[in-house]
Tab-separated table of C-alpha atoms in Angstrom:
chain	number	residue	atom	x	y	z
A	123	MET	CA	-3.772	56.630	-10.774
A	124	SER	CA	-2.952	53.013	-9.956
A	125	SER	CA	-4.530	51.206	-7.080
A	126	PRO	CA	-2.344	50.360	-4.048
A	127	VAL	CA	-0.977	46.878	-3.779
A	128	LEU	CA	-2.103	44.976	-0.709
A	129	ASP	CA	0.980	43.179	0.654
A	130	PRO	CA	0.073	39.826	2.190
A	131	ASP	CA	2.456	40.423	5.102
A	132	LEU	CA	0.606	43.637	5.957
A	133	LEU	CA	-2.742	41.758	5.583
A	134	LYS	CA	-1.464	39.097	7.974
A	135	ALA	CA	-0.500	41.731	10.616
A	136	PHE	CA	-3.949	43.423	10.150
A	137	ALA	CA	-5.809	40.141	10.471
A	138	ALA	CA	-3.825	39.258	13.664
A	139	VAL	CA	-4.566	42.467	15.247
A	140	ALA	CA	-8.252	42.274	14.313
A	141	GLU	CA	-8.396	38.749	15.783
A	142	HIS	CA	-6.736	39.371	19.007
A	143	ARG	CA	-7.925	43.095	19.518
A	144	SER	CA	-4.331	43.769	20.668
A	145	PHE	CA	-1.163	44.851	19.070
A	146	THR	CA	0.829	43.194	21.790
A	147	ARG	CA	-0.896	39.735	21.352
A	148	ALA	CA	-0.824	40.025	17.628
A	149	ALA	CA	2.918	40.654	17.729
A	150	THR	CA	3.444	37.537	19.979
A	151	THR	CA	1.390	35.422	17.440
A	152	LEU	CA	3.422	36.815	14.479
A	153	ASN	CA	6.766	36.442	16.386
A	154	ARG	CA	7.529	40.136	15.902
A	155	THR	CA	7.818	43.205	18.062
A	156	GLN	CA	4.886	45.349	18.914
A	157	SER	CA	6.487	48.330	17.193
A	158	ALA	CA	7.029	46.286	13.956
A	159	VAL	CA	3.372	45.386	13.826
A	160	SER	CA	2.364	48.997	14.533
A	161	VAL	CA	4.496	50.108	11.519
A	162	GLN	CA	2.872	47.522	9.294
A	163	ILE	CA	-0.684	48.663	10.276
A	164	ARG	CA	0.259	52.246	9.771
A	165	ARG	CA	1.809	51.414	6.320
A	166	LEU	CA	-1.414	49.603	5.311
A	167	GLU	CA	-3.563	52.512	6.464
A	168	GLU	CA	-1.447	54.961	4.432
A	169	ARG	CA	-1.840	52.702	1.299
A	170	LEU	CA	-5.643	52.652	1.758
A	171	GLY	CA	-6.101	56.127	2.998
A	172	ALA	CA	-8.305	55.009	5.746
A	173	LYS	CA	-8.002	54.379	9.527
A	174	LEU	CA	-8.459	50.748	10.376
A	175	PHE	CA	-8.340	50.554	14.113
A	176	GLN	CA	-9.473	52.613	16.960
A	177	ARG	CA	-8.004	52.342	20.458
A	178	THR	CA	-10.521	52.090	23.419
A	179	ARG	CA	-10.088	51.395	27.134
A	180	ALA	CA	-11.026	47.780	26.313
A	181	GLY	CA	-8.462	47.447	23.676
A	182	VAL	CA	-8.308	47.865	19.891
A	183	VAL	CA	-11.446	47.676	17.784
A	184	LEU	CA	-12.138	47.838	14.059
A	185	THR	CA	-13.222	50.966	12.388
A	186	PRO	CA	-15.961	50.624	9.758
A	187	ALA	CA	-13.301	50.649	7.137
A	188	GLY	CA	-11.319	48.036	9.063
A	189	ASP	CA	-14.319	45.871	9.378
A	190	GLU	CA	-14.941	45.982	5.683
A	191	LEU	CA	-11.304	45.256	4.906
A	192	LEU	CA	-11.202	42.221	7.144
A	193	VAL	CA	-13.572	40.410	4.802
A	194	TYR	CA	-11.374	40.854	1.859
A	195	ALA	CA	-8.110	40.307	3.810
A	196	LYS	CA	-9.268	36.832	4.849
A	197	ARG	CA	-10.245	35.929	1.293
A	198	LEU	CA	-6.908	37.242	-0.121
A	199	LEU	CA	-4.892	35.356	2.427
A	200	ASP	CA	-6.766	32.162	1.889
A	201	LEU	CA	-6.313	32.429	-1.820
A	202	ASN	CA	-2.643	33.168	-1.402
A	203	ALA	CA	-2.117	30.041	0.825
A	204	GLU	CA	-4.069	27.911	-1.809
A	205	ALA	CA	-1.947	29.076	-4.624
A	206	VAL	CA	1.282	28.495	-2.785
A	207	ASP	CA	0.036	25.012	-1.731
A	208	ALA	CA	-0.978	24.246	-5.278
A	209	LEU	CA	2.305	25.141	-6.900
A	210	ARG	CA	4.731	24.030	-4.188
A	211	PRO	CA	6.765	20.986	-5.318
A	212	ARG	CA	5.284	17.851	-3.648
A	213	LYS	CA	7.285	14.764	-2.672
A	214	ARG	CA	6.143	12.037	-4.908
A	215	GLU	CA	4.935	8.920	-3.186
A	216	ALA	CA	6.870	5.856	-4.216
A	217	VAL	CA	4.824	2.976	-5.454
A	218	VAL	CA	6.050	-0.589	-5.878
A	219	ARG	CA	3.804	-3.123	-7.745
A	220	LEU	CA	4.153	-6.748	-6.579
A	221	GLY	CA	2.751	-9.925	-8.139
A	222	VAL	CA	2.521	-13.071	-6.038
A	223	MET	CA	0.743	-16.353	-5.709
A	224	ASP	CA	-2.524	-16.291	-3.756
A	225	ASP	CA	-1.328	-18.382	-0.767
A	226	TYR	CA	1.968	-16.341	-0.295
A	227	GLY	CA	-0.168	-13.143	-0.691
A	228	THR	CA	-2.338	-14.213	2.203
A	229	VAL	CA	0.116	-16.046	4.538
A	230	VAL	CA	3.731	-15.225	3.848
A	231	ILE	CA	3.822	-11.632	2.457
A	232	PRO	CA	1.565	-9.661	4.802
A	233	PRO	CA	3.896	-9.827	7.923
A	234	LEU	CA	6.895	-9.085	5.764
A	235	LEU	CA	5.045	-5.912	4.344
A	236	ALA	CA	4.158	-4.861	7.843
A	237	GLN	CA	7.803	-4.938	8.900
A	238	PHE	CA	8.792	-2.986	5.498
A	239	ALA	CA	6.112	-0.319	6.142
A	240	LYS	CA	7.576	0.466	9.553
A	241	SER	CA	10.990	1.219	8.177
A	242	HIS	CA	9.766	2.683	4.872
A	243	PRO	CA	6.376	4.438	5.422
A	244	GLU	CA	6.934	6.540	2.300
A	245	ILE	CA	6.715	3.567	0.018
A	246	ARG	CA	3.332	2.321	-1.088
A	247	VAL	CA	3.043	-1.292	-2.051
A	248	GLU	CA	0.398	-2.493	-4.521
A	249	ILE	CA	-0.175	-6.256	-4.575
A	250	GLU	CA	-1.901	-8.444	-7.158
A	251	THR	CA	-2.430	-12.238	-6.283
A	252	GLY	CA	-3.210	-14.984	-8.728
A	253	LEU	CA	-1.654	-17.455	-11.136
A	254	THR	CA	2.038	-16.362	-11.510
A	255	ALA	CA	2.765	-18.222	-14.676
A	256	THR	CA	2.439	-15.279	-16.883
A	257	MET	CA	3.358	-12.544	-14.463
A	258	PRO	CA	7.161	-12.456	-15.033
A	259	ALA	CA	6.408	-11.773	-18.707
A	260	ARG	CA	4.703	-8.450	-17.662
A	261	LEU	CA	7.508	-7.194	-15.522
A	262	GLY	CA	8.100	-3.479	-16.045
A	263	GLU	CA	4.557	-3.174	-17.626
A	264	ALA	CA	2.296	-4.346	-14.874
A	265	TYR	CA	4.691	-5.316	-12.048
A	266	ASP	CA	8.161	-4.131	-10.568
A	267	LEU	CA	8.563	-7.492	-8.680
A	268	VAL	CA	7.018	-10.940	-9.087
A	269	ILE	CA	7.219	-13.917	-6.732
A	270	ALA	CA	6.355	-16.981	-8.849
A	271	MET	CA	6.281	-20.757	-8.568
A	272	HIS	CA	8.271	-22.828	-10.975
A	273	PRO	CA	9.009	-26.616	-11.256
A	274	GLU	CA	11.925	-27.492	-9.087
A	275	GLY	CA	15.205	-26.839	-10.711
A	276	HIS	CA	13.633	-24.601	-13.516
A	277	GLY	CA	12.825	-20.952	-14.078
A	278	ASP	CA	14.685	-17.567	-14.042
A	279	GLY	CA	14.940	-15.168	-11.138
A	280	GLU	CA	16.449	-15.569	-7.643
A	281	LEU	CA	15.542	-18.819	-5.897
A	282	LEU	CA	13.994	-17.870	-2.564
A	283	ARG	CA	13.009	-21.447	-1.275
A	284	ARG	CA	11.870	-24.770	-2.201
A	285	GLU	CA	8.328	-25.849	-1.504
A	286	GLN	CA	6.696	-29.412	-1.595
A	287	ALA	CA	3.354	-29.767	-3.149
A	288	VAL	CA	1.045	-31.959	-1.071
A	289	TRP	CA	-2.366	-33.375	-1.181
A	290	ALA	CA	-4.758	-31.885	1.376
A	291	ALA	CA	-8.368	-32.426	2.551
A	292	ALA	CA	-10.699	-31.903	5.528
A	293	MET	CA	-9.636	-33.613	8.811
A	294	SER	CA	-12.286	-36.221	8.423
A	295	TYR	CA	-11.624	-37.003	4.735
A	296	SER	CA	-10.258	-40.475	3.744
A	297	VAL	CA	-9.317	-41.850	0.404
A	298	ARG	CA	-11.400	-44.885	-0.445
A	299	PRO	CA	-9.904	-47.417	-2.949
A	300	HIS	CA	-11.616	-47.558	-6.405
A	301	ASP	CA	-13.905	-44.380	-5.738
A	302	THR	CA	-13.701	-41.626	-8.166
A	303	LEU	CA	-11.647	-38.818	-6.398
A	304	PRO	CA	-13.284	-35.410	-6.341
A	305	VAL	CA	-10.547	-32.805	-6.761
A	306	ALA	CA	-10.774	-28.989	-6.179
A	307	LEU	CA	-8.129	-27.141	-8.194
A	308	TYR	CA	-7.305	-23.908	-10.015
A	309	PRO	CA	-7.772	-22.923	-13.622
A	310	PRO	CA	-5.548	-24.116	-16.521
A	311	GLY	CA	-2.058	-22.604	-16.325
A	312	CYS	CA	-1.680	-23.612	-12.619
A	313	LEU	CA	1.179	-25.993	-11.974
A	314	PHE	CA	-0.734	-27.558	-9.158
A	315	ARG	CA	-3.597	-28.445	-11.619
A	316	GLN	CA	-1.173	-29.876	-14.069
A	317	TRP	CA	0.743	-31.875	-11.455
A	318	ALA	CA	-2.389	-33.226	-9.869
A	319	ALA	CA	-3.837	-34.426	-13.058
A	320	ASP	CA	-0.579	-35.934	-14.370
A	321	ALA	CA	0.016	-37.726	-10.989
A	322	LEU	CA	-3.554	-39.390	-10.809
A	323	ASP	CA	-3.416	-40.248	-14.414
A	324	ALA	CA	0.019	-41.910	-14.093
A	325	ALA	CA	-1.182	-43.832	-11.004
A	326	GLY	CA	-4.305	-45.025	-12.881
A	327	MET	CA	-6.748	-43.419	-10.246
A	328	PRO	CA	-10.205	-42.330	-11.302
A	329	TRP	CA	-10.837	-38.720	-10.551
A	330	ARG	CA	-12.993	-35.826	-11.443
A	331	LEU	CA	-12.647	-32.004	-11.343
A	332	ALA	CA	-15.267	-31.229	-8.657
A	333	PHE	CA	-14.468	-27.477	-8.307
A	334	VAL	CA	-12.369	-24.851	-9.964
A	335	SER	CA	-11.452	-21.354	-8.682
A	336	ARG	CA	-8.707	-18.785	-8.918
A	337	THR	CA	-8.773	-18.110	-5.253
A	338	LEU	CA	-7.141	-20.186	-2.523
A	339	ALA	CA	-10.044	-19.270	-0.018
A	340	ALA	CA	-12.721	-20.692	-2.250
A	341	VAL	CA	-10.809	-23.996	-3.024
A	342	GLU	CA	-9.865	-24.352	0.775
A	343	ALA	CA	-13.534	-23.866	1.682
A	344	ILE	CA	-14.717	-26.675	-0.618
A	345	ALA	CA	-11.922	-28.981	0.649
A	346	ALA	CA	-12.659	-28.101	4.182
A	347	GLN	CA	-16.244	-29.238	3.801
A	348	GLY	CA	-15.071	-32.655	2.715
A	349	LEU	CA	-16.389	-32.172	-0.740
A	350	ALA	CA	-12.999	-32.599	-2.397
A	351	ILE	CA	-9.211	-32.927	-2.012
A	352	THR	CA	-6.796	-30.364	-3.281
A	353	VAL	CA	-3.186	-29.545	-3.632
A	354	VAL	CA	-1.267	-26.971	-1.569
A	355	LYS	CA	2.337	-26.111	-0.428
A	356	ALA	CA	3.263	-27.931	2.713
A	357	ARG	CA	4.512	-24.711	4.354
A	358	THR	CA	1.099	-22.756	3.648
A	359	LEU	CA	-1.085	-25.603	4.556
A	360	PRO	CA	-4.448	-24.112	5.595
A	361	SER	CA	-5.326	-24.773	9.274
A	362	ARG	CA	-8.649	-26.357	8.385
A	363	LEU	CA	-6.879	-29.024	6.175
A	364	HIS	CA	-4.483	-31.911	6.787
A	365	ILE	CA	-1.973	-33.569	4.523
A	366	LEU	CA	-2.989	-36.690	2.698
A	367	SER	CA	-0.457	-39.249	1.913
A	368	ASP	CA	-1.842	-42.754	2.013
A	369	GLY	CA	-3.042	-44.015	-1.316
A	370	LEU	CA	-2.224	-41.019	-3.309
A	371	PRO	CA	0.785	-40.462	-5.700
A	372	PRO	CA	3.583	-38.219	-4.688
A	373	LEU	CA	3.755	-34.681	-6.090
A	374	PRO	CA	6.667	-32.725	-7.432
A	375	GLY	CA	8.597	-29.958	-5.560
A	376	ALA	CA	8.338	-26.357	-6.583
A	377	ASP	CA	10.837	-23.393	-6.650
A	378	ILE	CA	9.693	-19.993	-5.485
A	379	ARG	CA	11.702	-17.328	-7.383
A	380	LEU	CA	11.832	-13.665	-7.177
A	381	HIS	CA	11.664	-11.866	-10.568
A	382	ARG	CA	12.778	-8.175	-10.748
A	383	ALA	CA	11.946	-5.713	-13.573
A	384	ARG	CA	14.864	-4.076	-15.461
A	385	ASN	CA	16.041	-0.621	-14.285
A	386	LEU	CA	14.418	-1.199	-10.919
A	387	SER	CA	13.727	1.892	-8.900
A	388	ARG	CA	15.349	2.223	-5.477
A	389	PRO	CA	12.129	1.779	-3.527
A	390	ALA	CA	11.406	-1.397	-5.478
A	391	ALA	CA	14.993	-2.669	-4.913
A	392	LEU	CA	14.577	-2.011	-1.170
A	393	LEU	CA	11.396	-4.164	-1.083
A	394	ALA	CA	12.976	-6.882	-3.199
A	395	ASP	CA	15.880	-7.267	-0.898
A	396	HIS	CA	13.588	-7.258	2.097
A	397	LEU	CA	11.344	-10.000	0.615
A	398	GLN	CA	14.436	-11.987	-0.434
A	399	LEU	CA	15.851	-11.947	2.952
A	400	GLY	CA	12.452	-12.704	4.634
A	401	ILE	CA	11.316	-15.466	2.460
A	402	SER	CA	14.753	-17.135	2.370
A	403	GLN	CA	14.556	-17.485	6.147
A	404	PRO	CA	13.098	-20.452	7.953
A	405	ALA	CA	9.302	-20.568	7.837
A	406	SER	CA	9.044	-20.012	11.610
A	407	HIS	CA	10.601	-16.501	11.134
A	408	ILE	CA	7.934	-15.247	8.615
A	409	LEU	CA	4.777	-16.879	9.452
A	410	PRO	CA	2.372	-15.271	11.862
C-alpha cells in the first residue's frame, strides 16, 4: 500500500490553524473561508488516518499526532519554498564596465553616475581608473565603455570635450630660473608625461623626475607639499594646487573621447548616452 502524499496546500492550512489555534483566524491569514480550511484539515486527517486537532473552550489545540506532524510540516514547507526560490527564473542584474582616466573617475564621473543610478537602479556600473592609452584596444574584452584622453584632433570615438593641459603646483611654489625643476608625473604611456618632457626639453629647461605614480591622489599630494610641479587638466585642477604659467613652456590641448564596444548592450548604451550628454555640457553642470 502506497503512502499518502502530503499536499503543501493542506500542510499550509494545518500550520496556520496550529499557529493561530483557531480555524477562523487561520482562514483570514490564508484568505480563505473557514469552511474551506475545515475541509482541508479534514482531508489531511483522512489521508493520515489520525485526528490532528481537538476543540476546547479556549480554542483549538493540537493532538499528540498533530503536535508530531507540525515538526514535519514546517520542514516540508520550508524545503518547498527553498526549492521554488532556487529554480525560479531570476532577473539578471545588468553590469556595465567603464574605463576612465583617474581625474575624471574621481571628479567628473561620480556625480553623473549618481544621476544615472537614480533612473536606472537595476544597472550596476563597474569602474576602472588609470592610464587610458591601452583601454580602447580592450573594448568588449575588459570594458564596455572607455573614456580616454587623446592628443587634440586625433583619436577615434566620440569627442566629448576639449581639455587644456596646464602646469600646477602648491600655492606657495614659484619657478626659479636656472634651477633644476622637480616634476611629479605618471608612468610611461601617459600623454602628460610625454608632453611635459617634450616641452621642458624643447625649452632647454633643466628638470628631473622627482616622483612617479599611477594615481592622481599621490601625484597631487607630492605637488601640494611643494616638492614638485605636475601636469593636470585645467577643468579638474585639484583645489590644493594652482596653475603655473610664468617661466614654463605651454602644453598641448587634449581631446576627451568616448569609445563604445561593438554590439553594445542596451544598459551600456543608456550609460554611454548619459555620459556623453553630461560630459559634453559645460563644466559647471557636472562638477560637484
